[in-house]
Amino acid sequence: QKSLSVVGRNARISCWMFWLFAAGAVVVAWVAPLLLQLLAGPQYASAGPALQVLALGLAPAAASKLIYPTLAGTGHPYFGTRIIVVSLVVNFSLAAVLVPHWGLVGGAVALVVGQFLLFAGYVAICRRRFEVPVRDFFLPHRSDIRLIGASVQKVAQRFRNRK
């Protein structure tokens, strides 16, 4: 029962991680070409589109980074091996097909597809083993929003009290 509650709680946290990193990815994708040219120089301008595609993988990667140790901590340290292998095989296979045609962008697409596949595999395991609803990984709960709001108010109050 304790494992179920921990997995369920972390599914909700991973949902927030997913959406926060997705929002960050939009910003990264928007500014990446300009920032790349400013920081690295115009000779790296051609890497901008690949960086924009890679930004799309931030959300599932961030969520997966939370789910994996949660599930491993429930006493199943090797649960993800098959999912990781399948994700890598798909990633490698797509890269082998896409890179010759699309170059860096093809490699980026392959990596992002692999990240989404890995995340989807972890979600499926949580659903099957722990009966965590899939929506908990993708739809924030209203109670979470209230909790975040209350936490922000507490932090703000602490800063006000310091003055």
PDB file of C-alpha atoms in Angstrom:
ATOM      1  CA  GLN A   1       0.000   0.000   0.000  1.00  0.00           C
ATOM      2  CA  LYS A   2       2.839   2.424   0.824  1.00  0.00           C
ATOM      3  CA  SER A   3       4.437   1.784  -2.596  1.00  0.00           C
ATOM      4  CA  LEU A   4       1.119   2.535  -4.257  1.00  0.00           C
ATOM      5  CA  SER A   5       0.784   5.884  -2.494  1.00  0.00           C
ATOM      6  CA  VAL A   6       4.402   6.843  -3.264  1.00  0.00           C
ATOM      7  CA  VAL A   7       4.036   5.920  -6.933  1.00  0.00           C
ATOM      8  CA  GLY A   8       0.714   7.752  -7.158  1.00  0.00           C
ATOM      9  CA  ARG A   9       2.128  10.867  -5.492  1.00  0.00           C
ATOM     10  CA  ASN A  10       5.194  10.852  -7.730  1.00  0.00           C
ATOM     11  CA  ALA A  11       3.018  10.341 -10.811  1.00  0.00           C
ATOM     12  CA  ARG A  12       1.332  13.627  -9.948  1.00  0.00           C
ATOM     13  CA  ILE A  13       4.691  15.291  -9.363  1.00  0.00           C
ATOM     14  CA  SER A  14       5.976  13.934 -12.681  1.00  0.00           C
ATOM     15  CA  CYS A  15       2.900  15.475 -14.320  1.00  0.00           C
ATOM     16  CA  TRP A  16       3.974  18.877 -13.043  1.00  0.00           C
ATOM     17  CA  MET A  17       7.556  18.212 -14.098  1.00  0.00           C
ATOM     18  CA  PHE A  18       6.316  17.271 -17.559  1.00  0.00           C
ATOM     19  CA  TRP A  19       4.314  20.481 -18.006  1.00  0.00           C
ATOM     20  CA  LEU A  20       6.901  22.783 -16.421  1.00  0.00           C
ATOM     21  CA  PHE A  21       9.622  21.385 -18.659  1.00  0.00           C
ATOM     22  CA  ALA A  22       7.258  21.517 -21.646  1.00  0.00           C
ATOM     23  CA  ALA A  23       6.793  25.232 -20.977  1.00  0.00           C
ATOM     24  CA  GLY A  24      10.568  25.603 -20.675  1.00  0.00           C
ATOM     25  CA  ALA A  25      10.967  23.678 -23.915  1.00  0.00           C
ATOM     26  CA  VAL A  26       8.759  26.177 -25.733  1.00  0.00           C
ATOM     27  CA  VAL A  27      11.026  28.979 -24.540  1.00  0.00           C
ATOM     28  CA  VAL A  28      14.177  27.031 -25.443  1.00  0.00           C
ATOM     29  CA  ALA A  29      12.809  26.189 -28.894  1.00  0.00           C
ATOM     30  CA  TRP A  30      11.879  29.816 -29.455  1.00  0.00           C
ATOM     31  CA  VAL A  31      15.204  31.374 -28.414  1.00  0.00           C
ATOM     32  CA  ALA A  32      17.606  28.529 -29.266  1.00  0.00           C
ATOM     33  CA  PRO A  33      18.627  29.641 -32.765  1.00  0.00           C
ATOM     34  CA  LEU A  34      19.292  33.220 -31.703  1.00  0.00           C
ATOM     35  CA  LEU A  35      21.011  32.246 -28.460  1.00  0.00           C
ATOM     36  CA  LEU A  36      23.125  29.657 -30.247  1.00  0.00           C
ATOM     37  CA  GLN A  37      24.381  32.258 -32.708  1.00  0.00           C
ATOM     38  CA  LEU A  38      25.050  34.797 -29.962  1.00  0.00           C
ATOM     39  CA  LEU A  39      26.912  32.379 -27.690  1.00  0.00           C
ATOM     40  CA  ALA A  40      28.638  30.061 -30.149  1.00  0.00           C
ATOM     41  CA  GLY A  41      28.809  32.145 -33.285  1.00  0.00           C
ATOM     42  CA  PRO A  42      27.208  32.105 -36.726  1.00  0.00           C
ATOM     43  CA  GLN A  43      29.112  28.967 -37.730  1.00  0.00           C
ATOM     44  CA  TYR A  44      26.738  26.997 -35.415  1.00  0.00           C
ATOM     45  CA  ALA A  45      23.524  28.471 -36.810  1.00  0.00           C
ATOM     46  CA  SER A  46      22.749  25.235 -38.657  1.00  0.00           C
ATOM     47  CA  ALA A  47      22.438  23.417 -35.308  1.00  0.00           C
ATOM     48  CA  GLY A  48      19.509  25.660 -34.285  1.00  0.00           C
ATOM     49  CA  PRO A  49      16.732  23.488 -35.747  1.00  0.00           C
ATOM     50  CA  ALA A  50      18.167  20.364 -34.103  1.00  0.00           C
ATOM     51  CA  LEU A  51      18.281  22.162 -30.765  1.00  0.00           C
ATOM     52  CA  GLN A  52      14.665  23.206 -31.247  1.00  0.00           C
ATOM     53  CA  VAL A  53      13.648  19.589 -31.826  1.00  0.00           C
ATOM     54  CA  LEU A  54      15.704  18.403 -28.837  1.00  0.00           C
ATOM     55  CA  ALA A  55      13.843  20.867 -26.637  1.00  0.00           C
ATOM     56  CA  LEU A  56      10.693  18.823 -27.251  1.00  0.00           C
ATOM     57  CA  GLY A  57      12.296  15.908 -25.390  1.00  0.00           C
ATOM     58  CA  LEU A  58      12.810  17.886 -22.187  1.00  0.00           C
ATOM     59  CA  ALA A  59       9.327  17.192 -20.813  1.00  0.00           C
ATOM     60  CA  PRO A  60       9.298  13.387 -21.076  1.00  0.00           C
ATOM     61  CA  ALA A  61      12.946  13.201 -19.976  1.00  0.00           C
ATOM     62  CA  ALA A  62      12.248  15.235 -16.827  1.00  0.00           C
ATOM     63  CA  ALA A  63       9.179  13.172 -15.943  1.00  0.00           C
ATOM     64  CA  SER A  64      11.034   9.907 -16.576  1.00  0.00           C
ATOM     65  CA  LYS A  65      13.864  11.005 -14.287  1.00  0.00           C
ATOM     66  CA  LEU A  66      11.356  11.104 -11.438  1.00  0.00           C
ATOM     67  CA  ILE A  67       9.433   7.942 -12.267  1.00  0.00           C
ATOM     68  CA  TYR A  68      12.404   5.614 -12.703  1.00  0.00           C
ATOM     69  CA  PRO A  69      13.862   5.959  -9.174  1.00  0.00           C
ATOM     70  CA  THR A  70      10.357   5.857  -7.706  1.00  0.00           C
ATOM     71  CA  LEU A  71       9.645   2.487  -9.283  1.00  0.00           C
ATOM     72  CA  ALA A  72      13.130   1.171  -8.570  1.00  0.00           C
ATOM     73  CA  GLY A  73      12.613   2.163  -4.931  1.00  0.00           C
ATOM     74  CA  THR A  74       9.514  -0.019  -4.680  1.00  0.00           C
ATOM     75  CA  GLY A  75      11.725  -3.094  -4.819  1.00  0.00           C
ATOM     76  CA  HIS A  76      11.843  -3.511  -8.592  1.00  0.00           C
ATOM     77  CA  PRO A  77      15.286  -2.186  -9.524  1.00  0.00           C
ATOM     78  CA  TYR A  78      15.317  -3.862 -12.933  1.00  0.00           C
ATOM     79  CA  PHE A  79      11.746  -3.051 -13.924  1.00  0.00           C
ATOM     80  CA  GLY A  80      12.799  -0.586 -16.595  1.00  0.00           C
ATOM     81  CA  THR A  81      15.440  -2.627 -18.368  1.00  0.00           C
ATOM     82  CA  ARG A  82      13.127  -3.825 -21.149  1.00  0.00           C
ATOM     83  CA  ILE A  83      11.638  -0.378 -21.613  1.00  0.00           C
ATOM     84  CA  ILE A  84      15.067   1.218 -21.784  1.00  0.00           C
ATOM     85  CA  VAL A  85      16.277  -1.369 -24.308  1.00  0.00           C
ATOM     86  CA  VAL A  86      13.177  -0.946 -26.502  1.00  0.00           C
ATOM     87  CA  SER A  87      13.537   2.830 -26.332  1.00  0.00           C
ATOM     88  CA  LEU A  88      17.209   2.619 -27.303  1.00  0.00           C
ATOM     89  CA  VAL A  89      16.518   0.224 -30.181  1.00  0.00           C
ATOM     90  CA  VAL A  90      13.787   2.502 -31.529  1.00  0.00           C
ATOM     91  CA  ASN A  91      16.033   5.539 -31.040  1.00  0.00           C
ATOM     92  CA  PHE A  92      18.956   3.889 -32.837  1.00  0.00           C
ATOM     93  CA  SER A  93      16.775   2.514 -35.641  1.00  0.00           C
ATOM     94  CA  LEU A  94      15.119   5.862 -36.265  1.00  0.00           C
ATOM     95  CA  ALA A  95      18.486   7.607 -36.180  1.00  0.00           C
ATOM     96  CA  ALA A  96      19.847   5.144 -38.739  1.00  0.00           C
ATOM     97  CA  VAL A  97      16.929   5.952 -41.049  1.00  0.00           C
ATOM     98  CA  LEU A  98      16.548   9.688 -40.407  1.00  0.00           C
ATOM     99  CA  VAL A  99      20.112  10.968 -40.043  1.00  0.00           C
ATOM    100  CA  PRO A 100      21.127  10.241 -43.649  1.00  0.00           C
ATOM    101  CA  HIS A 101      18.142  12.272 -44.876  1.00  0.00           C
ATOM    102  CA  TRP A 102      17.721  14.966 -42.207  1.00  0.00           C
ATOM    103  CA  GLY A 103      21.166  15.137 -40.599  1.00  0.00           C
ATOM    104  CA  LEU A 104      21.258  16.599 -37.087  1.00  0.00           C
ATOM    105  CA  VAL A 105      17.515  17.165 -37.073  1.00  0.00           C
ATOM    106  CA  GLY A 106      16.957  13.478 -37.853  1.00  0.00           C
ATOM    107  CA  GLY A 107      19.113  12.465 -34.913  1.00  0.00           C
ATOM    108  CA  ALA A 108      17.237  14.906 -32.694  1.00  0.00           C
ATOM    109  CA  VAL A 109      13.872  13.519 -33.820  1.00  0.00           C
ATOM    110  CA  ALA A 110      15.054   9.973 -33.058  1.00  0.00           C
ATOM    111  CA  LEU A 111      16.167  10.999 -29.576  1.00  0.00           C
ATOM    112  CA  VAL A 112      12.900  12.790 -28.805  1.00  0.00           C
ATOM    113  CA  VAL A 113      10.834   9.815 -29.996  1.00  0.00           C
ATOM    114  CA  GLY A 114      12.950   7.597 -27.742  1.00  0.00           C
ATOM    115  CA  GLN A 115      12.321   9.901 -24.760  1.00  0.00           C
ATOM    116  CA  PHE A 116       8.554   9.855 -25.320  1.00  0.00           C
ATOM    117  CA  LEU A 117       8.594   6.072 -25.742  1.00  0.00           C
ATOM    118  CA  LEU A 118      10.539   5.663 -22.488  1.00  0.00           C
ATOM    119  CA  PHE A 119       8.079   7.898 -20.638  1.00  0.00           C
ATOM    120  CA  ALA A 120       5.098   6.051 -22.125  1.00  0.00           C
ATOM    121  CA  GLY A 121       6.618   2.740 -21.028  1.00  0.00           C
ATOM    122  CA  TYR A 122       7.050   3.965 -17.470  1.00  0.00           C
ATOM    123  CA  VAL A 123       3.471   5.246 -17.430  1.00  0.00           C
ATOM    124  CA  ALA A 124       2.246   1.846 -18.677  1.00  0.00           C
ATOM    125  CA  ILE A 125       4.127   0.039 -15.905  1.00  0.00           C
ATOM    126  CA  CYS A 126       2.689   2.367 -13.269  1.00  0.00           C
ATOM    127  CA  ARG A 127      -0.780   1.741 -14.671  1.00  0.00           C
ATOM    128  CA  ARG A 128      -0.367  -2.041 -14.788  1.00  0.00           C
ATOM    129  CA  ARG A 129       1.533  -2.686 -11.540  1.00  0.00           C
ATOM    130  CA  PHE A 130       0.223   0.063  -9.305  1.00  0.00           C
ATOM    131  CA  GLU A 131      -3.098   0.972 -10.959  1.00  0.00           C
ATOM    132  CA  VAL A 132      -2.082   4.623 -11.192  1.00  0.00           C
ATOM    133  CA  PRO A 133      -4.445   6.323 -13.639  1.00  0.00           C
ATOM    134  CA  VAL A 134      -2.741   7.491 -16.817  1.00  0.00           C
ATOM    135  CA  ARG A 135      -4.376  10.901 -16.391  1.00  0.00           C
ATOM    136  CA  ASP A 136      -2.282  11.430 -13.216  1.00  0.00           C
ATOM    137  CA  PHE A 137       0.785  11.671 -15.456  1.00  0.00           C
ATOM    138  CA  PHE A 138      -0.736  14.220 -17.811  1.00  0.00           C
ATOM    139  CA  LEU A 139      -3.519  16.187 -16.104  1.00  0.00           C
ATOM    140  CA  PRO A 140      -2.709  18.251 -13.008  1.00  0.00           C
ATOM    141  CA  HIS A 141      -5.175  17.903 -10.126  1.00  0.00           C
ATOM    142  CA  ARG A 142      -6.978  20.944  -8.773  1.00  0.00           C
ATOM    143  CA  SER A 143      -5.819  19.999  -5.278  1.00  0.00           C
ATOM    144  CA  ASP A 144      -2.217  20.176  -6.528  1.00  0.00           C
ATOM    145  CA  ILE A 145      -2.814  23.702  -7.769  1.00  0.00           C
ATOM    146  CA  ARG A 146      -4.211  24.706  -4.367  1.00  0.00           C
ATOM    147  CA  LEU A 147      -1.256  23.061  -2.620  1.00  0.00           C
ATOM    148  CA  ILE A 148       1.225  24.879  -4.855  1.00  0.00           C
ATOM    149  CA  GLY A 149      -0.612  28.158  -4.252  1.00  0.00           C
ATOM    150  CA  ALA A 150      -0.502  27.631  -0.478  1.00  0.00           C
ATOM    151  CA  SER A 151       3.200  26.760  -0.641  1.00  0.00           C
ATOM    152  CA  VAL A 152       3.975  29.892  -2.657  1.00  0.00           C
ATOM    153  CA  GLN A 153       2.057  31.967  -0.105  1.00  0.00           C
ATOM    154  CA  LYS A 154       4.076  30.429   2.750  1.00  0.00           C
ATOM    155  CA  VAL A 155       7.360  31.198   1.005  1.00  0.00           C
ATOM    156  CA  ALA A 156       6.228  34.743   0.266  1.00  0.00           C
ATOM    157  CA  GLN A 157       5.194  35.176   3.900  1.00  0.00           C
ATOM    158  CA  ARG A 158       8.639  34.024   5.079  1.00  0.00           C
ATOM    159  CA  PHE A 159      10.307  36.600   2.839  1.00  0.00           C
ATOM    160  CA  ARG A 160       7.992  39.330   4.124  1.00  0.00           C
ATOM    161  CA  ASN A 161       8.758  38.366   7.733  1.00  0.00           C
ATOM    162  CA  ARG A 162      12.510  38.695   7.108  1.00  0.00           C
ATOM    163  CA  LYS A 163      12.201  42.368   6.292  1.00  0.00           C
TER     164      LYS A 163
END
